[in-house]
Amino acid sequence: KEIYGDKFSVAIAAKKTNRGIEVSKSEMFRVNNSNDWTNLWNDFKEKGNISEISSEKTKSGPKDEMLGSAICQKTTILPNETCQFVFSLAWDIPYARFGSGEKTPKRYTRYFGRNGLNASKIATHSLNAYLRWEKMIDGWQRPILNDLRLPRFYRYTLFNELYFLSAGGSLWLENSKFCSKSESETEALSSKDNFN
């Protein structure tokens, strides 16, 4: 798809964490077509998985047609047994646009390119790196969460409200005029990731 003439992509992905997990998917279905989504839902409801619905008609539909994708993981567990399902949702919208129409590439494009077609690579990368990221986040947050000198509401609000930094309008841009001296620290962290 395109926004302001810029290509973008979205992706969903799943990682098998245990043997015995079955993954099923429908790469593309027409959201506005009741046959497509009814078949998808009925498969899931009756069999616990989904079937590929994509057809040549779907792939060559109108440009403004709403398309969807679905992915499902399924397994059988015994009483008192647990199983973890891991999913990733990613999007590749490589440019930030401002009121003037000026566009600036986002920081992640340094690693994934600027063609807007790399959502699946980003999703795959997150599935391969999420455990290390969780460990790094825990190492960053733990000293503050365990500091009893700080009020409890402050410790928990500090991290529980971090979403506002990204959802509230912060951008990390790939533009040298915005780079700071701490750039080398970021490069050291990023070098641990394999982006291909």
Coordinates of N, CA and C in Angstrom, one line a residue:
K1 N 0.8 -1.2 0.0 CA 0.0 0.0 0.0 C 0.9 1.3 0.0
E2 N 0.3 2.4 -0.1 CA 1.0 3.7 -0.1 C 0.3 4.7 0.8
I3 N 1.1 5.6 1.4 CA 0.6 6.7 2.1 C 1.4 7.9 1.6
Y4 N 0.7 8.9 1.1 CA 1.4 10.1 0.5 C 2.4 9.7 -0.6
G5 N 2.1 8.6 -1.3 CA 3.0 8.1 -2.3 C 4.1 7.3 -1.8
D6 N 4.3 7.1 -0.5 CA 5.3 6.3 0.1 C 4.8 4.9 0.3
K7 N 5.6 3.9 -0.1 CA 5.2 2.5 0.1 C 5.3 2.2 1.6
F8 N 4.4 1.3 2.0 CA 4.6 0.8 3.4 C 4.0 -0.7 3.4
S9 N 4.4 -1.4 4.5 CA 4.0 -2.8 4.6 C 3.7 -3.1 6.1
V10 N 2.9 -4.1 6.3 CA 2.7 -4.6 7.7 C 2.8 -6.1 7.6
A11 N 3.2 -6.7 8.8 CA 3.4 -8.1 8.8 C 3.0 -8.7 10.2
I12 N 2.5 -9.9 10.2 CA 2.3 -10.6 11.4 C 3.1 -11.9 11.3
A13 N 3.7 -12.4 12.4 CA 4.6 -13.6 12.3 C 4.4 -14.3 13.6
A14 N 4.7 -15.6 13.6 CA 4.7 -16.4 14.8 C 6.0 -17.2 14.9
K15 N 6.4 -17.5 16.1 CA 7.6 -18.3 16.3 C 7.2 -19.6 17.1
K16 N 7.6 -20.7 16.6 CA 7.3 -22.0 17.3 C 8.2 -22.0 18.5
T17 N 7.7 -22.1 19.7 CA 8.5 -22.1 20.9 C 8.6 -23.6 21.4
N18 N 7.7 -24.4 21.0 CA 7.7 -25.8 21.5 C 7.5 -26.7 20.3
R19 N 8.0 -28.0 20.4 CA 7.6 -29.0 19.4 C 6.1 -29.2 19.6
G20 N 5.4 -29.6 18.6 CA 4.0 -29.9 18.7 C 3.1 -28.7 18.4
I21 N 3.7 -27.5 18.2 CA 2.9 -26.3 17.9 C 2.7 -26.3 16.4
E22 N 1.4 -26.2 16.0 CA 1.1 -26.1 14.5 C 0.8 -24.6 14.2
V23 N 1.3 -24.1 13.1 CA 1.1 -22.8 12.7 C 0.3 -22.8 11.4
S24 N -0.8 -22.1 11.3 CA -1.5 -22.0 10.1 C -1.7 -20.5 9.8
K25 N -1.9 -20.2 8.5 CA -2.0 -18.8 8.1 C -2.9 -18.6 6.9
S26 N -3.3 -17.4 6.7 CA -3.9 -16.9 5.5 C -3.2 -15.6 5.2
E27 N -2.4 -15.6 4.1 CA -1.6 -14.5 3.8 C -2.4 -13.3 3.4
M28 N -3.5 -13.5 2.7 CA -4.3 -12.4 2.2 C -5.7 -12.8 2.0
F29 N -6.6 -12.0 2.6 CA -8.0 -12.2 2.4 C -8.7 -10.8 2.3
R30 N -9.8 -10.8 1.6 CA -10.6 -9.5 1.4 C -11.4 -9.3 2.6
V31 N -11.1 -8.2 3.4 CA -11.9 -7.9 4.6 C -13.3 -7.6 4.3
N32 N -13.6 -6.9 3.1 CA -15.0 -6.5 2.8 C -15.8 -7.6 2.1
N33 N -15.1 -8.8 2.0 CA -15.8 -9.9 1.3 C -16.3 -10.9 2.4
S34 N -17.6 -11.0 2.6 CA -18.1 -11.8 3.7 C -17.7 -13.3 3.6
N35 N -17.6 -13.8 2.3 CA -17.2 -15.2 2.1 C -15.8 -15.4 2.7
D36 N -14.9 -14.5 2.4 CA -13.5 -14.7 2.9 C -13.4 -14.7 4.4
W37 N -13.9 -13.7 5.1 CA -13.8 -13.7 6.5 C -14.6 -14.7 7.2
T38 N -15.8 -15.1 6.6 CA -16.6 -16.1 7.2 C -15.9 -17.5 7.1
N39 N -15.3 -17.8 6.0 CA -14.5 -19.0 5.9 C -13.4 -19.0 6.9
L40 N -12.7 -17.9 7.0 CA -11.6 -17.8 7.9 C -12.1 -18.1 9.4
W41 N -13.1 -17.4 9.8 CA -13.7 -17.6 11.1 C -14.2 -19.0 11.4
N42 N -14.9 -19.6 10.4 CA -15.4 -20.9 10.6 C -14.3 -22.0 10.7
D43 N -13.3 -21.8 9.9 CA -12.1 -22.8 10.1 C -11.6 -22.7 11.5
F44 N -11.4 -21.5 12.0 CA -10.8 -21.3 13.3 C -11.7 -21.8 14.4
K45 N -13.0 -21.6 14.3 CA -14.0 -22.0 15.2 C -14.1 -23.5 15.3
E46 N -14.1 -24.2 14.1 CA -14.4 -25.6 14.0 C -13.1 -26.5 14.1
K47 N -12.0 -26.0 13.6 CA -10.8 -26.8 13.6 C -9.6 -26.3 14.5
G48 N -9.8 -25.0 14.9 CA -8.7 -24.4 15.7 C -7.5 -24.0 14.8
N49 N -7.7 -23.9 13.5 CA -6.6 -23.4 12.7 C -7.3 -22.6 11.5
I50 N -6.5 -22.1 10.7 CA -7.1 -21.3 9.5 C -6.5 -21.8 8.2
S51 N -7.2 -21.6 7.2 CA -6.8 -22.1 5.8 C -6.5 -20.9 5.0
E52 N -5.6 -21.1 4.0 CA -5.3 -20.1 3.0 C -6.5 -19.7 2.2
I53 N -6.8 -18.5 2.2 CA -8.0 -18.0 1.4 C -7.6 -17.3 0.1
S54 N -6.3 -16.8 0.1 CA -5.9 -16.0 -1.0 C -6.2 -16.6 -2.4
S55 N -6.6 -15.8 -3.3 CA -6.9 -16.2 -4.6 C -6.3 -15.2 -5.6
E56 N -6.3 -15.5 -6.8 CA -5.8 -14.6 -7.8 C -6.7 -13.3 -7.8
K57 N -8.0 -13.5 -7.6 CA -8.9 -12.4 -7.5 C -8.5 -11.4 -6.4
T58 N -8.1 -12.0 -5.3 CA -7.7 -11.2 -4.1 C -6.5 -10.4 -4.5
K59 N -5.5 -11.0 -5.1 CA -4.2 -10.4 -5.4 C -4.4 -9.3 -6.4
S60 N -5.4 -9.4 -7.2 CA -5.5 -8.4 -8.3 C -6.7 -7.4 -8.1
G61 N -7.2 -7.3 -6.8 CA -8.3 -6.5 -6.5 C -8.0 -5.0 -6.6
P62 N -9.1 -4.2 -6.4 CA -8.9 -2.8 -6.5 C -7.9 -2.2 -5.5
K63 N -7.2 -1.1 -5.9 CA -6.1 -0.6 -5.0 C -6.7 -0.2 -3.6
D64 N -7.9 0.2 -3.5 CA -8.4 0.7 -2.2 C -9.2 -0.4 -1.5
E65 N -9.1 -1.7 -2.0 CA -9.7 -2.8 -1.3 C -9.0 -3.1 0.0
M66 N -9.7 -3.3 1.1 CA -9.1 -3.6 2.4 C -8.8 -5.1 2.4
L67 N -7.5 -5.4 2.6 CA -7.0 -6.7 2.7 C -6.5 -7.1 4.1
G68 N -6.6 -8.3 4.5 CA -6.2 -8.7 5.8 C -5.3 -10.0 5.7
S69 N -4.6 -10.2 6.8 CA -3.8 -11.5 7.0 C -4.1 -12.0 8.3
A70 N -4.0 -13.3 8.5 CA -4.2 -13.9 9.8 C -3.2 -15.0 10.0
I71 N -2.9 -15.3 11.3 CA -1.9 -16.3 11.6 C -2.4 -17.0 12.9
C72 N -2.2 -18.2 13.1 CA -2.8 -19.0 14.2 C -1.7 -20.0 14.7
Q73 N -1.6 -20.2 16.0 CA -0.8 -21.2 16.6 C -1.7 -22.1 17.4
K74 N -1.5 -23.4 17.3 CA -2.3 -24.4 18.0 C -1.5 -25.5 18.5
T75 N -1.9 -26.0 19.7 CA -1.2 -27.1 20.3 C -2.1 -27.8 21.3
T76 N -1.8 -28.9 21.8 CA -2.5 -29.6 22.9 C -1.6 -29.7 24.1
I77 N -2.2 -29.3 25.2 CA -1.4 -29.4 26.5 C -2.1 -30.3 27.5
L78 N -1.4 -30.9 28.4 CA -1.9 -31.7 29.4 C -2.2 -30.9 30.6
P79 N -3.0 -31.4 31.6 CA -3.3 -30.7 32.8 C -2.1 -30.2 33.5
N80 N -2.1 -29.0 34.0 CA -0.9 -28.4 34.7 C 0.3 -28.1 33.8
E81 N 0.1 -28.3 32.5 CA 1.2 -28.0 31.6 C 1.0 -26.6 31.0
T82 N 2.1 -25.9 30.6 CA 1.9 -24.6 30.0 C 2.6 -24.6 28.7
C83 N 2.3 -23.6 27.9 CA 2.9 -23.5 26.6 C 2.8 -22.0 26.2
Q84 N 3.9 -21.5 25.7 CA 3.9 -20.1 25.3 C 3.8 -19.9 23.8
F85 N 2.9 -19.0 23.3 CA 2.8 -18.7 21.9 C 3.4 -17.3 21.7
V86 N 4.3 -17.2 20.8 CA 5.0 -15.9 20.5 C 4.6 -15.4 19.1
F87 N 4.1 -14.2 19.1 CA 3.7 -13.5 17.9 C 4.4 -12.2 17.7
S88 N 4.5 -11.7 16.5 CA 5.1 -10.4 16.3 C 4.2 -9.6 15.3
L89 N 3.9 -8.4 15.6 CA 3.2 -7.5 14.6 C 4.2 -6.4 14.3
A90 N 4.5 -6.1 13.0 CA 5.4 -5.1 12.7 C 4.9 -4.3 11.5
W91 N 5.4 -3.1 11.3 CA 5.1 -2.3 10.2 C 6.3 -1.6 9.7
D92 N 6.4 -1.3 8.5 CA 7.5 -0.6 7.9 C 6.9 0.6 7.2
I93 N 6.9 1.7 7.9 CA 6.5 3.0 7.3 C 7.7 3.9 7.5
P94 N 8.6 3.9 6.5 CA 10.0 4.4 6.7 C 10.1 5.9 6.8
Y95 N 9.1 6.7 6.5 CA 9.2 8.1 6.5 C 8.2 8.8 7.5
A96 N 8.7 9.8 8.2 CA 7.8 10.7 8.9 C 7.6 11.9 8.0
R97 N 6.3 12.3 8.0 CA 6.0 13.4 7.2 C 5.4 14.5 8.1
F98 N 5.7 15.7 7.8 CA 5.3 16.9 8.6 C 4.3 17.7 7.8
G99 N 3.7 18.7 8.5 CA 2.6 19.5 7.9 C 3.0 20.1 6.5
S100 N 4.3 20.4 6.3 CA 4.7 21.0 5.1 C 4.8 19.9 4.0
G101 N 4.7 18.6 4.3 CA 4.8 17.6 3.3 C 6.3 17.1 3.3
E102 N 7.2 17.8 4.0 CA 8.6 17.3 4.0 C 8.6 15.9 4.7
K103 N 9.5 15.1 4.1 CA 9.6 13.7 4.7 C 11.0 13.5 5.2
T104 N 11.1 12.8 6.3 CA 12.4 12.5 6.9 C 12.4 11.0 7.2
P105 N 13.5 10.3 6.9 CA 13.5 8.8 7.2 C 13.6 8.6 8.7
K106 N 12.9 7.5 9.1 CA 13.0 7.1 10.5 C 14.3 6.4 10.8
R107 N 14.7 6.4 12.0 CA 16.0 5.8 12.4 C 16.2 4.3 12.0
Y108 N 15.2 3.5 12.2 CA 15.3 2.1 11.9 C 15.7 1.8 10.4
T109 N 15.4 2.8 9.5 CA 15.7 2.6 8.1 C 17.2 2.4 7.9
R110 N 18.0 2.8 8.8 CA 19.4 2.6 8.7 C 19.7 1.1 8.6
Y111 N 18.9 0.2 9.2 CA 19.1 -1.2 9.2 C 18.2 -2.0 8.3
F112 N 17.1 -1.4 8.0 CA 16.1 -2.2 7.2 C 15.8 -1.5 5.8
G113 N 16.4 -0.4 5.5 CA 16.2 0.2 4.2 C 15.0 1.1 4.2
R114 N 14.7 1.8 3.1 CA 13.7 2.8 3.0 C 12.6 2.5 2.0
N115 N 12.6 1.3 1.5 CA 11.6 1.0 0.4 C 10.2 0.7 1.0
G116 N 10.0 0.6 2.3 CA 8.7 0.3 2.9 C 8.2 -1.1 2.7
L117 N 9.1 -2.0 2.3 CA 8.6 -3.4 2.0 C 9.3 -4.4 3.0
N118 N 9.8 -4.0 4.1 CA 10.5 -4.8 5.0 C 9.8 -5.2 6.3
A119 N 8.5 -5.1 6.4 CA 7.8 -5.4 7.6 C 8.1 -6.9 8.0
S120 N 8.1 -7.8 7.1 CA 8.3 -9.2 7.4 C 9.7 -9.4 8.0
K121 N 10.7 -8.7 7.5 CA 12.1 -8.8 8.0 C 12.1 -8.2 9.5
I122 N 11.4 -7.1 9.7 CA 11.3 -6.5 11.0 C 10.6 -7.5 12.0
A123 N 9.5 -8.1 11.6 CA 8.8 -9.1 12.4 C 9.7 -10.3 12.7
T124 N 10.4 -10.8 11.8 CA 11.3 -11.9 12.0 C 12.4 -11.5 12.9
H125 N 13.0 -10.3 12.7 CA 14.1 -9.9 13.6 C 13.6 -9.8 15.0
S126 N 12.4 -9.3 15.3 CA 11.9 -9.2 16.6 C 11.7 -10.5 17.3
L127 N 11.2 -11.5 16.5 CA 11.0 -12.9 17.0 C 12.4 -13.5 17.4
N128 N 13.4 -13.1 16.7 CA 14.7 -13.7 17.0 C 15.4 -12.9 18.2
A129 N 15.0 -11.7 18.4 CA 15.8 -10.9 19.4 C 15.0 -10.6 20.7
Y130 N 13.7 -10.9 20.7 CA 12.8 -10.4 21.8 C 13.3 -10.9 23.2
L131 N 13.8 -12.1 23.3 CA 14.3 -12.6 24.7 C 15.5 -11.7 25.2
R132 N 16.4 -11.4 24.3 CA 17.5 -10.5 24.7 C 17.0 -9.1 25.0
W133 N 16.1 -8.6 24.2 CA 15.5 -7.3 24.5 C 14.8 -7.3 25.9
E134 N 14.0 -8.3 26.2 CA 13.4 -8.4 27.5 C 14.4 -8.4 28.6
K135 N 15.5 -9.1 28.4 CA 16.5 -9.1 29.5 C 17.1 -7.7 29.7
M136 N 17.4 -7.0 28.6 CA 18.0 -5.7 28.6 C 17.0 -4.7 29.3
I137 N 15.7 -4.8 29.0 CA 14.7 -3.9 29.6 C 14.6 -4.2 31.1
D138 N 14.6 -5.5 31.4 CA 14.6 -5.8 32.8 C 15.8 -5.3 33.6
G139 N 17.0 -5.4 33.0 CA 18.2 -4.9 33.6 C 18.2 -3.3 33.7
W140 N 17.5 -2.7 32.9 CA 17.4 -1.2 32.9 C 16.3 -0.8 34.0
Q141 N 15.2 -1.5 34.1 CA 14.2 -1.1 35.0 C 14.4 -1.6 36.4
R142 N 15.0 -2.8 36.6 CA 15.1 -3.4 37.9 C 15.6 -2.5 39.0
P143 N 16.7 -1.8 38.8 CA 17.3 -1.0 39.9 C 16.3 0.1 40.3
I144 N 15.5 0.6 39.5 CA 14.6 1.7 39.9 C 13.4 1.0 40.6
L145 N 12.9 -0.1 40.0 CA 11.7 -0.8 40.7 C 12.1 -1.3 42.1
N146 N 13.3 -1.6 42.3 CA 13.7 -2.2 43.6 C 14.2 -1.1 44.5
D147 N 14.3 0.2 44.1 CA 14.7 1.3 45.0 C 13.6 1.7 45.9
L148 N 13.6 1.2 47.1 CA 12.5 1.5 48.0 C 12.5 3.0 48.5
R149 N 13.6 3.7 48.2 CA 13.6 5.2 48.6 C 12.6 5.9 47.7
L150 N 12.3 5.4 46.5 CA 11.4 6.1 45.6 C 9.9 5.6 46.0
P151 N 9.0 6.5 45.9 CA 7.6 6.1 46.2 C 7.1 5.1 45.2
R152 N 6.3 4.1 45.6 CA 5.8 3.0 44.8 C 5.1 3.6 43.6
F153 N 4.2 4.5 43.7 CA 3.5 5.0 42.6 C 4.5 5.6 41.5
Y154 N 5.5 6.2 42.0 CA 6.5 6.8 41.0 C 7.2 5.7 40.3
R155 N 7.7 4.7 41.0 CA 8.4 3.6 40.3 C 7.6 2.9 39.2
Y156 N 6.4 2.6 39.5 CA 5.6 1.9 38.6 C 5.0 2.8 37.5
T157 N 4.7 4.0 37.8 CA 4.1 5.0 36.8 C 5.2 5.3 35.8
L158 N 6.5 5.5 36.3 CA 7.6 5.8 35.4 C 7.7 4.9 34.2
F159 N 7.5 3.6 34.4 CA 7.6 2.7 33.3 C 6.3 2.3 32.7
N160 N 5.2 2.3 33.4 CA 3.9 2.0 32.8 C 3.5 3.1 31.9
E161 N 4.0 4.3 32.0 CA 3.6 5.4 31.1 C 4.5 5.7 30.0
L162 N 5.5 4.8 29.8 CA 6.5 5.0 28.7 C 5.9 5.0 27.3
Y163 N 4.8 4.2 27.2 CA 4.1 4.2 25.9 C 3.8 5.6 25.4
F164 N 3.6 6.5 26.2 CA 3.2 7.9 25.8 C 4.4 8.5 25.0
L165 N 5.6 8.1 25.3 CA 6.7 8.7 24.6 C 6.7 8.3 23.1
S166 N 6.3 7.1 22.8 CA 6.2 6.7 21.4 C 4.8 7.0 20.8
A167 N 3.7 6.8 21.6 CA 2.4 7.0 21.0 C 2.1 8.5 21.0
G168 N 2.7 9.3 21.9 CA 2.4 10.7 22.0 C 3.1 11.6 21.1
G169 N 3.9 11.1 20.1 CA 4.4 12.0 19.1 C 5.9 12.0 19.1
S170 N 6.7 11.2 19.8 CA 8.1 11.2 19.7 C 8.5 10.4 18.4
L171 N 9.6 10.9 17.8 CA 10.1 10.2 16.6 C 11.6 10.1 16.8
W172 N 12.1 8.9 16.3 CA 13.6 8.8 16.3 C 13.9 8.8 14.8
L173 N 14.5 9.9 14.3 CA 14.8 10.1 12.9 C 16.2 9.8 12.5
E174 N 16.4 9.4 11.3 CA 17.7 9.2 10.7 C 18.1 10.4 10.0
N175 N 18.7 11.3 10.7 CA 19.1 12.6 10.1 C 20.3 13.1 10.9
S176 N 21.4 13.3 10.3 CA 22.6 13.7 11.0 C 22.5 15.0 11.8
K177 N 21.6 15.9 11.4 CA 21.5 17.2 12.1 C 20.9 17.0 13.5
F178 N 20.2 15.8 13.7 CA 19.6 15.5 15.0 C 20.4 14.6 15.8
C179 N 21.6 14.0 15.3 CA 22.4 13.1 16.0 C 23.1 13.7 17.2
S180 N 23.3 13.0 18.3 CA 23.9 13.5 19.5 C 25.3 12.8 19.7
K181 N 26.0 13.2 20.7 CA 27.2 12.6 21.1 C 27.0 11.1 21.5
S182 N 25.8 10.8 22.0 CA 25.6 9.4 22.5 C 25.4 8.4 21.4
E183 N 25.5 8.9 20.1 CA 25.3 8.1 19.0 C 26.2 6.8 19.0
S184 N 27.4 6.9 19.5 CA 28.3 5.8 19.5 C 27.8 4.7 20.5
E185 N 27.1 5.1 21.6 CA 26.5 4.1 22.5 C 25.4 3.4 21.8
T186 N 24.6 4.1 21.0 CA 23.5 3.4 20.3 C 24.1 2.4 19.3
E187 N 25.2 2.8 18.6 CA 25.8 2.0 17.6 C 26.3 0.7 18.3
A188 N 26.8 0.8 19.5 CA 27.4 -0.4 20.2 C 26.2 -1.3 20.5
L189 N 25.1 -0.8 20.9 CA 23.9 -1.7 21.2 C 23.4 -2.3 20.0
S190 N 23.3 -1.5 18.9 CA 22.7 -2.0 17.7 C 23.6 -3.1 17.0
S191 N 24.9 -3.0 17.2 CA 25.8 -3.9 16.6 C 25.6 -5.4 17.0
K192 N 24.9 -5.6 18.2 CA 24.6 -6.9 18.7 C 23.4 -7.5 17.9
D193 N 22.7 -6.7 17.2 CA 21.6 -7.2 16.4 C 22.0 -7.6 15.0
N194 N 21.5 -8.7 14.5 CA 21.8 -9.1 13.1 C 20.5 -8.7 12.4
F195 N 20.5 -7.7 11.5 CA 19.3 -7.2 10.9 C 19.0 -7.9 9.6
N196 N 19.7 -8.9 9.2 CA 19.4 -9.5 7.9 C 18.7 -10.8 8.1

